[in-house]
Amino acid sequence: MIPMQKKRLLLAEDDELLASLLSFRLKKGGYEVLNSYDGKQVKELLGQGLPDIIVSDIMMPYFSGIELIDYVRNELASKIPIIIISAAGNEENVLSAFELGANDFISKPVSPSELMVRVARELSKP
């Protein structure tokens, strides 16, 4: 039997403490996690190959989560799932994220267990 390959998840979160907490929980759940703390790192990691899913904060230095969605959907022409997390959960940000092609939106504070469920749900879609 061939072992299942770990799903690769790109976590873009500039709050290093939150990123560490979420990354720990996701790794414990069986995901390979690529951490980035700003938009420059996100673009570098995407240039090395697309992950199976992206989880991104909206507010990041150099390249926002909204710009990330636009980049992935239009520049990279990819349909990989994108989950946005943000304390800036105002209606305008939420609508912009969904209009550009985000698959899901979670307001901060983020429950690591809720994030695990939402990631698994997005990855199980055909």
Short mmCIF file of C-alpha atoms in Angstrom, two decimals:
data_model
loop_
_atom_site.label_atom_id
_atom_site.label_comp_id
_atom_site.label_asym_id
_atom_site.label_seq_id
_atom_site.Cartn_x
_atom_site.Cartn_y
_atom_site.Cartn_z
CA MET A 1 0.00 0.00 0.00
CA ILE A 2 1.31 3.45 -0.93
CA PRO A 3 1.44 5.85 2.04
CA MET A 4 -0.63 9.02 1.65
CA GLN A 5 1.43 12.10 0.92
CA LYS A 6 1.05 14.94 3.42
CA LYS A 7 -0.95 17.87 2.14
CA ARG A 8 1.12 21.06 1.84
CA LEU A 9 -0.38 24.14 3.46
CA LEU A 10 0.97 27.67 3.07
CA LEU A 11 0.29 29.68 6.23
CA ALA A 12 0.70 33.43 5.71
CA GLU A 13 0.41 35.17 9.10
CA ASP A 14 2.51 38.12 10.30
CA ASP A 15 1.74 37.52 14.00
CA GLU A 16 4.53 35.06 14.76
CA LEU A 17 2.94 33.79 18.01
CA LEU A 18 -0.36 33.01 16.26
CA ALA A 19 1.50 31.53 13.29
CA SER A 20 3.45 29.27 15.65
CA LEU A 21 0.28 28.11 17.42
CA LEU A 22 -1.61 27.41 14.18
CA SER A 23 1.42 25.80 12.56
CA PHE A 24 1.90 23.46 15.54
CA ARG A 25 -1.76 22.37 15.42
CA LEU A 26 -1.73 21.88 11.65
CA LYS A 27 1.49 19.85 11.75
CA LYS A 28 0.05 17.76 14.57
CA GLY A 29 -2.95 17.18 12.29
CA GLY A 30 -0.70 15.75 9.58
CA TYR A 31 -0.11 18.73 7.31
CA GLU A 32 3.23 19.93 5.96
CA VAL A 33 3.18 23.63 6.84
CA LEU A 34 5.11 26.33 4.99
CA ASN A 35 5.21 29.47 7.15
CA SER A 36 5.51 32.98 5.80
CA TYR A 37 5.35 36.16 7.83
CA ASP A 38 4.95 38.72 5.06
CA GLY A 39 3.90 39.05 1.45
CA LYS A 40 7.45 38.83 0.07
CA GLN A 41 7.92 35.39 1.63
CA VAL A 42 4.51 34.31 0.30
CA LYS A 43 5.51 35.12 -3.29
CA GLU A 44 8.89 33.36 -2.85
CA LEU A 45 7.21 30.21 -1.51
CA LEU A 46 4.60 30.23 -4.29
CA GLY A 47 7.45 30.51 -6.78
CA GLN A 48 8.83 27.22 -5.45
CA GLY A 49 5.59 25.36 -6.16
CA LEU A 50 1.95 25.63 -5.27
CA PRO A 51 0.72 24.18 -1.97
CA ASP A 52 -2.53 22.22 -1.69
CA ILE A 53 -4.19 25.05 0.27
CA ILE A 54 -3.40 28.58 1.46
CA VAL A 55 -4.41 30.07 4.81
CA SER A 56 -3.69 33.80 4.90
CA ASP A 57 -4.20 36.82 7.10
CA ILE A 58 -5.62 39.87 5.30
CA MET A 59 -3.26 42.39 6.92
CA MET A 60 0.35 41.55 6.06
CA PRO A 61 3.39 43.67 5.21
CA TYR A 62 4.32 44.11 1.52
CA PHE A 63 1.43 42.08 0.06
CA SER A 64 -2.02 41.83 1.67
CA GLY A 65 -4.24 38.77 1.79
CA ILE A 66 -6.55 40.48 -0.71
CA GLU A 67 -3.60 41.00 -3.09
CA LEU A 68 -2.61 37.37 -2.50
CA ILE A 69 -6.03 36.11 -3.60
CA ASP A 70 -5.85 38.27 -6.74
CA TYR A 71 -2.31 37.05 -7.46
CA VAL A 72 -3.17 33.35 -7.07
CA ARG A 73 -6.41 33.54 -9.04
CA ASN A 74 -5.26 35.84 -11.84
CA GLU A 75 -1.46 35.79 -12.15
CA LEU A 76 -1.02 32.10 -11.29
CA ALA A 77 -4.46 31.12 -12.67
CA SER A 78 -4.84 28.63 -9.81
CA LYS A 79 -8.00 27.39 -8.16
CA ILE A 80 -6.28 26.07 -5.00
CA PRO A 81 -8.41 26.70 -1.91
CA ILE A 82 -7.72 29.93 -0.03
CA ILE A 83 -8.95 30.51 3.52
CA ILE A 84 -8.64 34.08 4.81
CA ILE A 85 -8.26 34.81 8.51
CA SER A 86 -8.40 38.32 9.89
CA ALA A 87 -9.20 40.54 12.82
CA ALA A 88 -10.26 43.06 10.20
CA GLY A 89 -13.48 41.18 9.59
CA ASN A 90 -15.37 44.19 8.35
CA GLU A 91 -17.89 43.59 5.62
CA GLU A 92 -15.81 45.32 2.92
CA ASN A 93 -12.81 43.01 3.49
CA VAL A 94 -14.98 39.92 3.60
CA LEU A 95 -16.78 40.85 0.38
CA SER A 96 -13.52 41.74 -1.39
CA ALA A 97 -12.01 38.40 -0.36
CA PHE A 98 -14.98 36.42 -1.66
CA GLU A 99 -15.31 38.49 -4.86
CA LEU A 100 -11.67 37.77 -5.71
CA GLY A 101 -12.11 34.05 -5.11
CA ALA A 102 -11.47 33.21 -1.45
CA ASN A 103 -13.08 29.92 -0.46
CA ASP A 104 -13.64 30.71 3.22
CA PHE A 105 -13.19 33.48 5.81
CA ILE A 106 -12.54 33.11 9.55
CA SER A 107 -12.55 36.05 11.96
CA LYS A 108 -9.87 36.29 14.62
CA PRO A 109 -9.42 35.07 17.25
CA VAL A 110 -8.97 31.83 15.31
CA SER A 111 -9.70 28.52 16.98
CA PRO A 112 -7.04 26.04 15.82
CA SER A 113 -9.67 23.26 15.94
CA GLU A 114 -12.07 25.26 13.77
CA LEU A 115 -9.27 25.98 11.30
CA MET A 116 -8.47 22.24 11.11
CA VAL A 117 -12.11 21.45 10.27
CA ARG A 118 -12.30 24.17 7.61
CA VAL A 119 -9.00 23.14 6.00
CA ALA A 120 -10.08 19.49 5.89
CA ARG A 121 -13.45 20.51 4.41
CA GLU A 122 -11.82 22.56 1.63
CA LEU A 123 -9.34 19.80 0.79
CA SER A 124 -12.08 17.16 0.62
CA LYS A 125 -13.99 19.04 -2.09
CA PRO A 126 -13.62 17.60 -5.61
#
